[in-house]
Coordinates of N, CA and C in Angstrom, one line a residue:
Chain A
Q1 N -97.7 39.9 -119.7 CA -98.9 39.4 -119.1 C -98.7 38.2 -118.2
V2 N -99.0 38.3 -116.9 CA -98.8 37.1 -116.0 C -99.8 36.0 -116.3
Q3 N -99.4 34.8 -116.3 CA -100.3 33.7 -116.4 C -99.9 32.7 -115.3
L4 N -100.9 32.1 -114.7 CA -100.8 31.1 -113.6 C -101.5 29.9 -114.1
V5 N -100.7 28.8 -114.3 CA -101.3 27.5 -114.8 C -101.2 26.5 -113.8
Q6 N -102.3 25.9 -113.3 CA -102.4 24.9 -112.3 C -102.4 23.5 -112.8
S7 N -102.1 22.6 -111.9 CA -102.1 21.2 -112.3 C -103.6 20.7 -112.3
G8 N -103.8 19.5 -112.8 CA -105.1 19.0 -113.1 C -105.9 18.5 -111.9
A9 N -107.1 18.1 -112.1 CA -108.0 17.7 -111.0 C -107.5 16.4 -110.4
E10 N -107.8 16.3 -109.1 CA -107.3 15.1 -108.3 C -108.5 14.5 -107.5
V11 N -108.5 13.2 -107.4 CA -109.4 12.5 -106.5 C -108.6 11.8 -105.4
K12 N -108.9 12.1 -104.2 CA -108.1 11.5 -103.1 C -109.0 10.8 -102.1
K13 N -108.3 9.9 -101.3 CA -109.0 9.2 -100.3 C -108.9 10.0 -99.0
P14 N -109.9 9.9 -98.1 CA -109.8 10.6 -96.8 C -108.5 10.1 -96.1
G15 N -107.8 11.1 -95.4 CA -106.6 10.8 -94.7 C -105.3 10.9 -95.6
S16 N -105.5 11.0 -96.8 CA -104.3 11.2 -97.7 C -103.9 12.6 -97.9
S17 N -103.0 12.9 -98.8 CA -102.5 14.3 -99.0 C -102.7 14.6 -100.5
V18 N -102.7 15.9 -100.8 CA -102.7 16.3 -102.2 C -101.7 17.5 -102.4
K19 N -101.1 17.5 -103.5 CA -100.1 18.6 -103.8 C -100.5 19.2 -105.1
V20 N -100.8 20.5 -105.1 CA -101.3 21.2 -106.3 C -100.2 22.2 -106.7
S21 N -99.9 22.2 -108.0 CA -98.9 23.1 -108.5 C -99.4 24.3 -109.2
C22 N -98.7 25.3 -109.3 CA -99.1 26.6 -109.9 C -97.9 27.2 -110.6
K23 N -97.8 27.1 -112.0 CA -96.6 27.6 -112.7 C -96.9 28.9 -113.3
A24 N -96.0 29.9 -112.9 CA -96.2 31.3 -113.4 C -95.3 31.6 -114.6
S25 N -95.9 32.4 -115.4 CA -95.1 32.9 -116.6 C -95.4 34.4 -116.7
G26 N -94.5 35.2 -117.2 CA -94.7 36.6 -117.3 C -94.3 37.2 -116.0
G27 N -93.7 38.4 -115.9 CA -93.3 39.0 -114.7 C -92.1 38.2 -114.1
T28 N -91.7 38.7 -112.9 CA -90.5 38.0 -112.2 C -91.1 37.3 -111.0
F29 N -91.0 36.0 -111.1 CA -91.7 35.2 -110.1 C -91.3 35.5 -108.7
S30 N -90.0 35.8 -108.4 CA -89.6 36.0 -107.1 C -90.0 37.3 -106.5
R31 N -90.5 38.2 -107.4 CA -90.8 39.6 -106.9 C -92.2 39.7 -106.3
Y32 N -93.0 38.7 -106.5 CA -94.4 38.8 -105.9 C -94.7 37.6 -105.1
S33 N -95.8 37.7 -104.4 CA -96.3 36.6 -103.5 C -97.3 35.7 -104.3
I34 N -97.4 34.5 -103.9 CA -98.4 33.6 -104.4 C -99.3 33.2 -103.2
S35 N -100.6 33.4 -103.4 CA -101.5 32.9 -102.4 C -102.4 31.8 -102.9
W36 N -102.9 31.0 -101.9 CA -103.8 29.9 -102.3 C -105.2 30.2 -101.6
V37 N -106.2 30.1 -102.4 CA -107.6 30.4 -102.0 C -108.4 29.2 -102.5
R38 N -109.3 28.7 -101.6 CA -110.1 27.6 -102.0 C -111.6 28.0 -102.0
Q39 N -112.4 27.2 -102.7 CA -113.9 27.4 -102.8 C -114.6 26.1 -102.8
A40 N -115.2 25.7 -101.7 CA -116.0 24.5 -101.7 C -117.2 24.7 -102.6
P41 N -117.8 23.6 -103.0 CA -119.0 23.6 -103.9 C -120.1 24.5 -103.3
G42 N -120.5 25.5 -104.1 CA -121.6 26.4 -103.7 C -121.3 27.3 -102.5
Q43 N -120.0 27.4 -102.2 CA -119.6 28.2 -101.0 C -118.7 29.4 -101.5
G44 N -118.2 30.2 -100.5 CA -117.4 31.3 -100.8 C -115.9 31.1 -100.9
L45 N -115.2 32.1 -101.1 CA -113.7 32.0 -101.2 C -113.1 32.0 -99.8
E46 N -112.1 31.3 -99.7 CA -111.4 31.1 -98.3 C -109.9 31.2 -98.5
W47 N -109.2 32.2 -97.9 CA -107.8 32.3 -98.0 C -107.1 31.2 -97.2
M48 N -106.1 30.5 -97.8 CA -105.5 29.4 -97.1 C -104.0 29.8 -96.6
G49 N -103.3 30.5 -97.5 CA -102.0 30.9 -97.1 C -101.3 31.6 -98.3
T50 N -100.1 32.2 -98.0 CA -99.4 33.0 -98.9 C -97.9 32.7 -98.8
I51 N -97.2 32.6 -99.9 CA -95.7 32.5 -99.8 C -95.1 33.7 -100.5
I52 N -94.0 34.2 -99.9 CA -93.2 35.2 -100.6 C -91.9 34.6 -100.9
P53 N -91.7 34.2 -102.2 CA -90.5 33.4 -102.6 C -89.2 34.1 -102.3
I54 N -89.1 35.4 -102.5 CA -87.9 36.1 -102.3 C -87.5 36.1 -100.8
C55 N -88.4 36.0 -100.0 CA -88.1 36.0 -98.5 C -88.1 34.6 -98.0
G56 N -88.6 33.6 -98.8 CA -88.7 32.2 -98.3 C -89.6 32.1 -97.1
V57 N -90.6 33.0 -97.0 CA -91.6 33.0 -95.9 C -93.0 32.5 -96.4
A58 N -93.6 31.7 -95.7 CA -95.0 31.3 -95.9 C -95.8 31.5 -94.7
N59 N -97.0 32.1 -94.9 CA -97.9 32.3 -93.8 C -99.2 31.6 -94.1
Y60 N -99.8 31.0 -93.1 CA -101.0 30.2 -93.2 C -102.2 30.6 -92.4
A61 N -103.4 30.4 -92.9 CA -104.6 30.6 -92.1 C -104.5 29.6 -90.9
Q62 N -104.9 30.1 -89.8 CA -104.9 29.3 -88.5 C -105.7 28.0 -88.7
K63 N -106.7 28.1 -89.5 CA -107.6 26.9 -89.7 C -106.8 25.7 -90.3
F64 N -105.7 26.0 -91.1 CA -105.0 25.0 -91.8 C -103.6 24.7 -91.2
Q65 N -103.3 25.4 -90.2 CA -102.0 25.2 -89.5 C -101.8 23.8 -89.2
G66 N -100.6 23.2 -89.6 CA -100.3 21.9 -89.3 C -100.7 20.9 -90.4
R67 N -101.5 21.4 -91.3 CA -102.0 20.5 -92.4 C -101.5 21.0 -93.8
I68 N -101.1 22.2 -93.8 CA -100.8 22.9 -95.1 C -99.3 23.2 -95.2
T69 N -98.7 23.0 -96.4 CA -97.4 23.5 -96.7 C -97.4 24.2 -98.1
I70 N -96.9 25.4 -98.1 CA -96.7 26.1 -99.4 C -95.3 26.3 -99.6
I71 N -94.8 25.9 -100.8 CA -93.4 26.1 -101.2 C -93.3 26.8 -102.5
A72 N -92.2 27.3 -102.9 CA -92.0 27.9 -104.2 C -90.6 27.5 -104.7
D73 N -90.6 27.1 -106.0 CA -89.4 26.7 -106.7 C -89.1 27.8 -107.7
E74 N -88.1 28.7 -107.3 CA -87.9 29.8 -108.2 C -87.2 29.4 -109.5
S75 N -86.5 28.3 -109.5 CA -85.9 27.8 -110.7 C -86.9 27.5 -111.8
T76 N -88.1 27.1 -111.4 CA -89.2 26.7 -112.4 C -90.4 27.6 -112.3
S77 N -90.3 28.7 -111.5 CA -91.4 29.6 -111.3 C -92.7 28.9 -110.9
T78 N -92.5 28.0 -110.1 CA -93.7 27.2 -109.7 C -93.9 27.2 -108.2
A79 N -95.1 27.4 -107.8 CA -95.5 27.3 -106.4 C -96.3 26.0 -106.2
Y80 N -96.2 25.5 -105.0 CA -96.9 24.3 -104.6 C -97.7 24.4 -103.3
M81 N -98.9 23.8 -103.3 CA -99.6 23.8 -102.0 C -100.0 22.3 -101.7
E82 N -99.5 21.9 -100.6 CA -99.8 20.5 -100.1 C -100.7 20.6 -98.9
L83 N -101.8 19.8 -99.0 CA -102.7 19.7 -97.9 C -102.8 18.3 -97.4
S84 N -102.6 18.0 -96.2 CA -102.6 16.6 -95.7 C -103.8 16.3 -94.9
S85 N -103.9 15.1 -94.4 CA -105.1 14.6 -93.6 C -106.4 15.0 -94.2
L86 N -106.5 14.8 -95.5 CA -107.7 15.2 -96.2 C -109.0 14.6 -95.7
R87 N -110.1 15.4 -95.6 CA -111.4 14.9 -95.3 C -112.4 15.4 -96.3
S88 N -113.6 14.9 -96.2 CA -114.6 15.2 -97.3 C -114.8 16.7 -97.4
E89 N -114.7 17.4 -96.3 CA -114.9 18.9 -96.3 C -113.8 19.7 -97.1
D90 N -112.8 19.0 -97.4 CA -111.7 19.6 -98.2 C -112.0 19.6 -99.7
T91 N -113.1 18.9 -100.1 CA -113.5 18.9 -101.5 C -113.8 20.3 -101.9
A92 N -113.0 20.8 -102.9 CA -113.1 22.2 -103.3 C -112.3 22.5 -104.6
V93 N -112.5 23.6 -105.1 CA -111.6 24.1 -106.2 C -110.6 25.0 -105.5
Y94 N -109.3 24.7 -105.8 CA -108.2 25.4 -105.2 C -107.6 26.3 -106.2
Y95 N -107.5 27.6 -105.9 CA -106.9 28.6 -106.8 C -105.6 29.1 -106.2
C96 N -104.6 29.3 -107.1 CA -103.5 30.1 -106.8 C -103.7 31.5 -107.3
S97 N -103.1 32.5 -106.7 CA -103.3 33.8 -107.2 C -102.0 34.6 -106.9
R98 N -101.9 35.7 -107.7 CA -100.7 36.5 -107.4 C -101.0 37.7 -106.6
D99 N -100.2 38.0 -105.6 CA -100.3 39.1 -104.8 C -99.1 40.0 -105.2
P100 N -99.3 41.1 -105.8 CA -98.2 41.9 -106.5 C -97.4 42.7 -105.5
G101 N -97.0 42.1 -104.4 CA -96.1 42.8 -103.5 C -94.7 43.0 -104.0
N102 N -94.0 43.7 -103.3 CA -92.6 44.0 -103.7 C -91.6 43.6 -102.6
G103 N -90.6 42.9 -102.9 CA -89.7 42.4 -101.9 C -90.4 41.5 -100.9
C104 N -90.2 41.8 -99.6 CA -90.9 41.0 -98.6 C -92.2 41.5 -98.1
N105 N -92.8 42.4 -98.9 CA -94.1 43.0 -98.6 C -95.2 42.4 -99.4
Y106 N -96.4 42.3 -98.8 CA -97.6 41.9 -99.5 C -98.0 43.1 -100.4
G107 N -98.8 42.8 -101.4 CA -99.4 43.8 -102.2 C -100.8 44.0 -101.7
Y108 N -101.3 43.1 -101.0 CA -102.6 43.2 -100.3 C -103.8 43.0 -101.2
Y109 N -103.6 42.4 -102.4 CA -104.8 42.1 -103.2 C -104.3 41.0 -104.2
F110 N -105.2 40.4 -104.9 CA -104.9 39.3 -105.8 C -105.3 39.7 -107.2
D111 N -104.3 39.9 -108.1 CA -104.6 40.5 -109.4 C -104.6 39.4 -110.5
Y112 N -104.0 38.3 -110.4 CA -104.0 37.3 -111.4 C -104.3 36.0 -110.7
W113 N -105.1 35.1 -111.3 CA -105.6 33.9 -110.7 C -105.3 32.7 -111.7
G114 N -105.0 31.6 -111.1 CA -104.9 30.3 -111.9 C -106.3 29.9 -112.3
Q115 N -106.4 28.9 -113.1 CA -107.7 28.4 -113.6 C -108.4 27.6 -112.6
G116 N -107.8 27.2 -111.5 CA -108.4 26.4 -110.4 C -108.2 24.9 -110.6
T117 N -108.1 24.2 -109.5 CA -107.9 22.8 -109.5 C -108.9 22.1 -108.6
L118 N -109.7 21.3 -109.1 CA -110.8 20.6 -108.3 C -110.1 19.4 -107.6
V119 N -110.2 19.4 -106.3 CA -109.8 18.3 -105.5 C -111.0 17.7 -104.9
T120 N -111.2 16.4 -105.2 CA -112.4 15.7 -104.6 C -111.9 14.7 -103.6
V121 N -112.4 14.7 -102.4 CA -112.0 13.8 -101.4 C -113.2 12.8 -101.1
S122 N -112.9 11.6 -101.5 CA -114.0 10.6 -101.4 C -113.5 9.2 -101.2
S123 N -114.2 8.4 -100.4 CA -113.7 7.1 -100.1 C -114.3 6.2 -101.2
Chain B
Q1 N -110.4 33.4 -87.2 CA -110.7 34.6 -88.0 C -112.1 34.3 -88.7
S2 N -113.1 35.1 -88.4 CA -114.4 34.9 -89.0 C -114.4 35.6 -90.3
A3 N -115.2 35.1 -91.3 CA -115.4 35.7 -92.5 C -116.1 37.1 -92.4
L4 N -115.8 38.0 -93.3 CA -116.5 39.3 -93.3 C -117.9 39.1 -93.7
T5 N -118.8 39.9 -93.2 CA -120.2 39.7 -93.5 C -120.7 40.5 -94.6
Q6 N -121.3 39.8 -95.6 CA -121.9 40.5 -96.8 C -123.4 40.0 -96.8
P7 N -124.2 40.8 -97.5 CA -125.6 40.4 -97.7 C -125.6 39.2 -98.7
A8 N -126.4 38.2 -98.5 CA -126.4 37.1 -99.4 C -126.8 37.5 -100.8
S9 N -127.7 38.4 -101.0 CA -128.1 38.8 -102.3 C -128.5 40.3 -102.3
V10 N -128.3 40.9 -103.5 CA -128.7 42.3 -103.8 C -129.2 42.3 -105.2
S11 N -130.2 43.0 -105.4 CA -130.8 43.1 -106.8 C -131.1 44.5 -107.2
G12 N -131.2 44.7 -108.5 CA -131.5 46.0 -109.0 C -131.9 45.9 -110.5
S13 N -132.6 46.9 -110.9 CA -133.0 47.0 -112.3 C -131.9 47.6 -113.2
P14 N -131.9 47.3 -114.4 CA -130.9 47.9 -115.3 C -130.9 49.5 -115.2
G15 N -129.7 50.0 -115.1 CA -129.5 51.5 -115.0 C -129.5 52.0 -113.5
Q16 N -130.0 51.2 -112.6 CA -130.0 51.6 -111.2 C -128.6 51.4 -110.6
S17 N -128.4 51.9 -109.4 CA -127.2 51.7 -108.6 C -127.5 50.8 -107.5
I18 N -126.6 49.9 -107.2 CA -126.7 49.1 -106.0 C -125.4 49.2 -105.2
T19 N -125.5 48.9 -103.9 CA -124.3 48.9 -103.0 C -124.3 47.6 -102.2
I20 N -123.1 47.0 -102.2 CA -122.9 45.8 -101.4 C -122.0 46.1 -100.2
S21 N -122.5 45.8 -99.1 CA -121.7 46.1 -97.9 C -120.8 44.9 -97.5
C22 N -119.8 45.2 -96.7 CA -118.8 44.2 -96.3 C -118.4 44.6 -94.9
T23 N -118.9 43.9 -93.9 CA -118.7 44.3 -92.5 C -117.7 43.4 -91.8
G24 N -116.7 44.0 -91.3 CA -115.6 43.3 -90.5 C -115.6 43.8 -89.1
T25 N -114.3 43.8 -88.6 CA -114.1 44.3 -87.3 C -113.0 45.3 -87.2
S26 N -112.7 45.8 -86.0 CA -111.6 46.7 -85.9 C -110.2 46.0 -86.1
S27 N -110.2 44.7 -86.2 CA -108.9 44.0 -86.5 C -108.6 43.8 -88.0
D28 N -109.6 44.1 -88.8 CA -109.4 43.9 -90.2 C -109.8 45.2 -91.0
V29 N -111.1 45.2 -91.4 CA -111.6 46.3 -92.3 C -111.4 47.7 -91.5
G30 N -111.6 47.7 -90.3 CA -111.5 49.0 -89.5 C -110.2 49.5 -89.4
T31 N -109.2 48.7 -89.4 CA -107.8 49.1 -89.2 C -107.0 49.3 -90.5
Y32 N -107.3 48.5 -91.5 CA -106.5 48.6 -92.7 C -107.3 49.1 -93.9
N33 N -106.7 50.0 -94.7 CA -107.3 50.4 -96.0 C -106.9 49.5 -97.1
L34 N -107.1 48.2 -96.8 CA -106.6 47.2 -97.7 C -107.7 46.2 -98.0
V35 N -108.8 46.8 -98.5 CA -110.0 46.0 -98.9 C -110.0 45.9 -100.4
S36 N -110.2 44.7 -100.9 CA -110.3 44.4 -102.3 C -111.7 43.7 -102.6
W37 N -112.1 43.8 -103.8 CA -113.4 43.2 -104.2 C -113.1 42.4 -105.5
Y38 N -113.9 41.3 -105.6 CA -113.7 40.3 -106.7 C -115.1 40.0 -107.2
Q39 N -115.1 39.9 -108.5 CA -116.3 39.5 -109.3 C -116.1 38.1 -109.7
Q40 N -117.1 37.2 -109.6 CA -117.0 35.8 -110.0 C -118.3 35.4 -110.7
Y41 N -118.2 35.0 -111.9 CA -119.3 34.3 -112.6 C -119.3 32.9 -112.3
P42 N -120.5 32.2 -112.3 CA -120.5 30.8 -112.0 C -119.5 29.9 -112.8
G43 N -118.8 29.2 -112.1 CA -117.8 28.3 -112.7 C -116.6 28.9 -113.2
K44 N -116.4 30.2 -113.0 CA -115.3 31.0 -113.5 C -114.3 31.4 -112.4
V45 N -113.2 32.0 -112.8 CA -112.2 32.4 -111.9 C -112.5 33.8 -111.4
P46 N -112.3 34.1 -110.1 CA -112.5 35.5 -109.6 C -111.7 36.5 -110.4
K47 N -112.3 37.7 -110.4 CA -111.6 38.8 -111.1 C -111.5 40.0 -110.2
L48 N -110.4 40.6 -110.1 CA -110.2 41.8 -109.2 C -110.9 43.0 -109.8
M49 N -111.7 43.6 -108.9 CA -112.5 44.8 -109.4 C -112.0 46.1 -108.7
I50 N -111.7 46.0 -107.4 CA -111.3 47.1 -106.6 C -110.2 46.7 -105.7
Y51 N -109.2 47.5 -105.4 CA -108.2 47.2 -104.4 C -107.9 48.5 -103.6
E52 N -107.3 48.2 -102.4 CA -107.0 49.3 -101.5 C -108.3 50.3 -101.4
V53 N -109.4 49.6 -101.1 CA -110.7 50.2 -100.8 C -111.4 50.8 -102.0
S54 N -110.6 51.6 -102.8 CA -111.3 52.4 -103.8 C -110.6 52.5 -105.2
K55 N -109.5 51.8 -105.3 CA -108.7 51.9 -106.6 C -109.2 50.8 -107.6
R56 N -109.3 51.3 -108.8 CA -109.7 50.4 -109.9 C -108.6 49.9 -110.7
P57 N -108.4 48.6 -111.0 CA -107.4 48.2 -111.9 C -107.7 48.6 -113.3
S58 N -106.7 48.7 -114.1 CA -106.8 49.1 -115.5 C -107.8 48.1 -116.1
G59 N -108.8 48.6 -116.9 CA -109.7 47.8 -117.6 C -111.0 47.5 -116.9
V60 N -111.1 47.9 -115.6 CA -112.4 47.7 -114.9 C -113.2 49.0 -115.1
S61 N -114.5 48.8 -115.4 CA -115.4 49.9 -115.7 C -115.4 50.9 -114.5
N62 N -115.5 52.2 -114.8 CA -115.7 53.2 -113.7 C -117.1 53.2 -113.1
R63 N -117.9 52.2 -113.6 CA -119.2 52.0 -112.9 C -119.1 51.4 -111.5
F64 N -117.9 50.8 -111.3 CA -117.6 50.1 -110.1 C -116.8 51.1 -109.2
S65 N -117.2 51.3 -108.0 CA -116.5 52.1 -107.0 C -116.5 51.5 -105.6
G66 N -115.5 51.8 -104.8 CA -115.4 51.3 -103.5 C -115.2 52.4 -102.5
S67 N -115.7 52.1 -101.3 CA -115.5 53.1 -100.2 C -115.4 52.3 -98.8
K68 N -115.2 53.1 -97.8 CA -115.1 52.4 -96.5 C -115.5 53.4 -95.4
S69 N -116.2 53.0 -94.4 CA -116.5 53.8 -93.2 C -116.4 52.9 -92.0
G70 N -115.5 53.2 -91.1 CA -115.4 52.3 -89.9 C -115.1 50.9 -90.3
N71 N -115.8 50.0 -89.7 CA -115.6 48.6 -90.0 C -116.3 48.0 -91.2
T72 N -116.9 48.9 -92.0 CA -117.7 48.5 -93.2 C -117.2 49.1 -94.5
A73 N -116.9 48.2 -95.4 CA -116.5 48.6 -96.7 C -117.7 48.4 -97.7
S74 N -117.7 49.1 -98.8 CA -118.8 49.0 -99.7 C -118.4 49.0 -101.1
L75 N -119.1 48.3 -101.9 CA -118.9 48.3 -103.4 C -120.2 48.8 -104.0
T76 N -120.1 49.8 -104.8 CA -121.2 50.4 -105.5 C -121.1 50.1 -107.0
I77 N -122.1 49.6 -107.6 CA -122.2 49.4 -109.0 C -123.3 50.4 -109.5
S78 N -122.9 51.3 -110.4 CA -123.8 52.3 -110.9 C -124.1 51.9 -112.3
G79 N -125.3 52.4 -112.8 CA -125.7 52.1 -114.2 C -125.7 50.5 -114.4
L80 N -126.4 49.8 -113.5 CA -126.4 48.4 -113.5 C -126.7 47.8 -114.9
Q81 N -125.9 46.8 -115.3 CA -126.1 46.1 -116.6 C -126.2 44.6 -116.3
A82 N -126.8 44.0 -117.3 CA -127.1 42.6 -117.2 C -125.8 41.8 -117.0
E83 N -124.7 42.3 -117.5 CA -123.4 41.6 -117.4 C -122.8 41.7 -116.0
D84 N -123.4 42.5 -115.2 CA -122.9 42.7 -113.8 C -123.5 41.6 -112.9
E85 N -124.4 40.8 -113.4 CA -125.0 39.7 -112.6 C -123.9 38.6 -112.4
A86 N -123.5 38.5 -111.1 CA -122.4 37.6 -110.7 C -122.4 37.6 -109.2
D87 N -121.4 36.8 -108.7 CA -121.1 36.9 -107.2 C -120.0 37.8 -107.0
Y88 N -120.1 38.5 -105.8 CA -119.0 39.5 -105.5 C -118.5 39.2 -104.1
Y89 N -117.2 39.2 -103.9 CA -116.6 38.9 -102.6 C -115.7 40.1 -102.3
C90 N -115.7 40.5 -101.0 CA -114.7 41.4 -100.5 C -113.6 40.6 -99.8
C91 N -112.5 41.3 -99.6 CA -111.4 40.6 -98.9 C -110.6 41.7 -98.2
S92 N -110.2 41.5 -97.0 CA -109.4 42.4 -96.2 C -108.2 41.8 -95.7
Y93 N -107.1 42.6 -95.6 CA -105.9 42.2 -94.8 C -106.4 42.3 -93.4
A94 N -105.9 41.3 -92.6 CA -106.3 41.1 -91.2 C -105.2 41.1 -90.3
G95 N -104.0 41.7 -90.7 CA -102.9 41.7 -89.9 C -102.2 40.4 -89.7
S96 N -101.0 40.4 -89.2 CA -100.2 39.2 -89.0 C -100.1 38.3 -90.3
S97 N -100.0 39.0 -91.4 CA -99.8 38.3 -92.7 C -101.0 37.4 -93.0
R98 N -102.2 37.8 -92.7 CA -103.4 37.0 -92.9 C -104.4 37.9 -93.7
Y99 N -105.2 37.1 -94.5 CA -106.3 37.8 -95.2 C -107.6 37.1 -94.8
V100 N -108.7 37.8 -94.9 CA -110.0 37.2 -94.7 C -111.0 37.7 -95.8
F101 N -111.7 36.7 -96.4 CA -112.7 37.0 -97.4 C -114.1 37.2 -96.8
G102 N -115.0 37.9 -97.6 CA -116.3 38.0 -97.2 C -117.1 36.8 -97.5
T103 N -118.4 36.8 -97.1 CA -119.3 35.6 -97.3 C -119.8 35.5 -98.7
G104 N -119.7 36.6 -99.4 CA -120.1 36.7 -100.8 C -121.6 37.2 -101.0
T105 N -121.8 37.9 -102.1 CA -123.1 38.5 -102.4 C -123.5 38.1 -103.9
K106 N -124.6 37.6 -104.1 CA -125.1 37.3 -105.4 C -125.9 38.6 -105.9
V107 N -125.4 39.1 -107.0 CA -126.1 40.3 -107.6 C -127.0 39.8 -108.7
T108 N -128.2 40.2 -108.6 CA -129.2 39.9 -109.6 C -129.7 41.1 -110.3
V109 N -129.7 41.1 -111.6 CA -130.2 42.2 -112.4 C -131.6 41.9 -112.9
L110 N -132.6 42.6 -112.4 CA -134.0 42.3 -112.6 C -134.5 42.5 -114.0

């Protein structure tokens, strides 16, 4: 059974950065992709980016290009999402999720999700 | 990339069937049979209900079914139950290693 456990809630100042972790257990970490999805208060889900650890490739939504970095540490089965130049509109719950692709291919859906990490951006 | 369009709300009585639409473009829903659906209760984590347009993961009730025609995908819930009251989101692969989610639909069981 795959489990994704995320780091705890964060409070950040505008202009700063946040780094959220997502530790996976069960399954083989490098065999699947990890995506990050966020949800602002009272709003819908928004895809931010996906990393395929075995390929060392990360792809990002155009909206976040230049502000987001997703990396994966295969030795600890942990993925990280860093978002910089934070503004109040970045206040949201950030989820990591598993995309059960194989090799360098996406699976094209998200079957396991982390518990979510609330990031609050406030001065 | 604009979000896929879903109705803000859909309601139905217990036992009825309801359908939630998810309208995209020829660049996403219309081109790829890679639409998935997620159920989310307030304050909870999204749950995969349908993938690849119409496939159900193990453990998901067969009351949930998916389909697609042109640029519009649909999720049908038959035999509506009180426990189906939740938010539902569609998601489509949009090419170039990107995904796009729908705007979300609140399902109310009357």
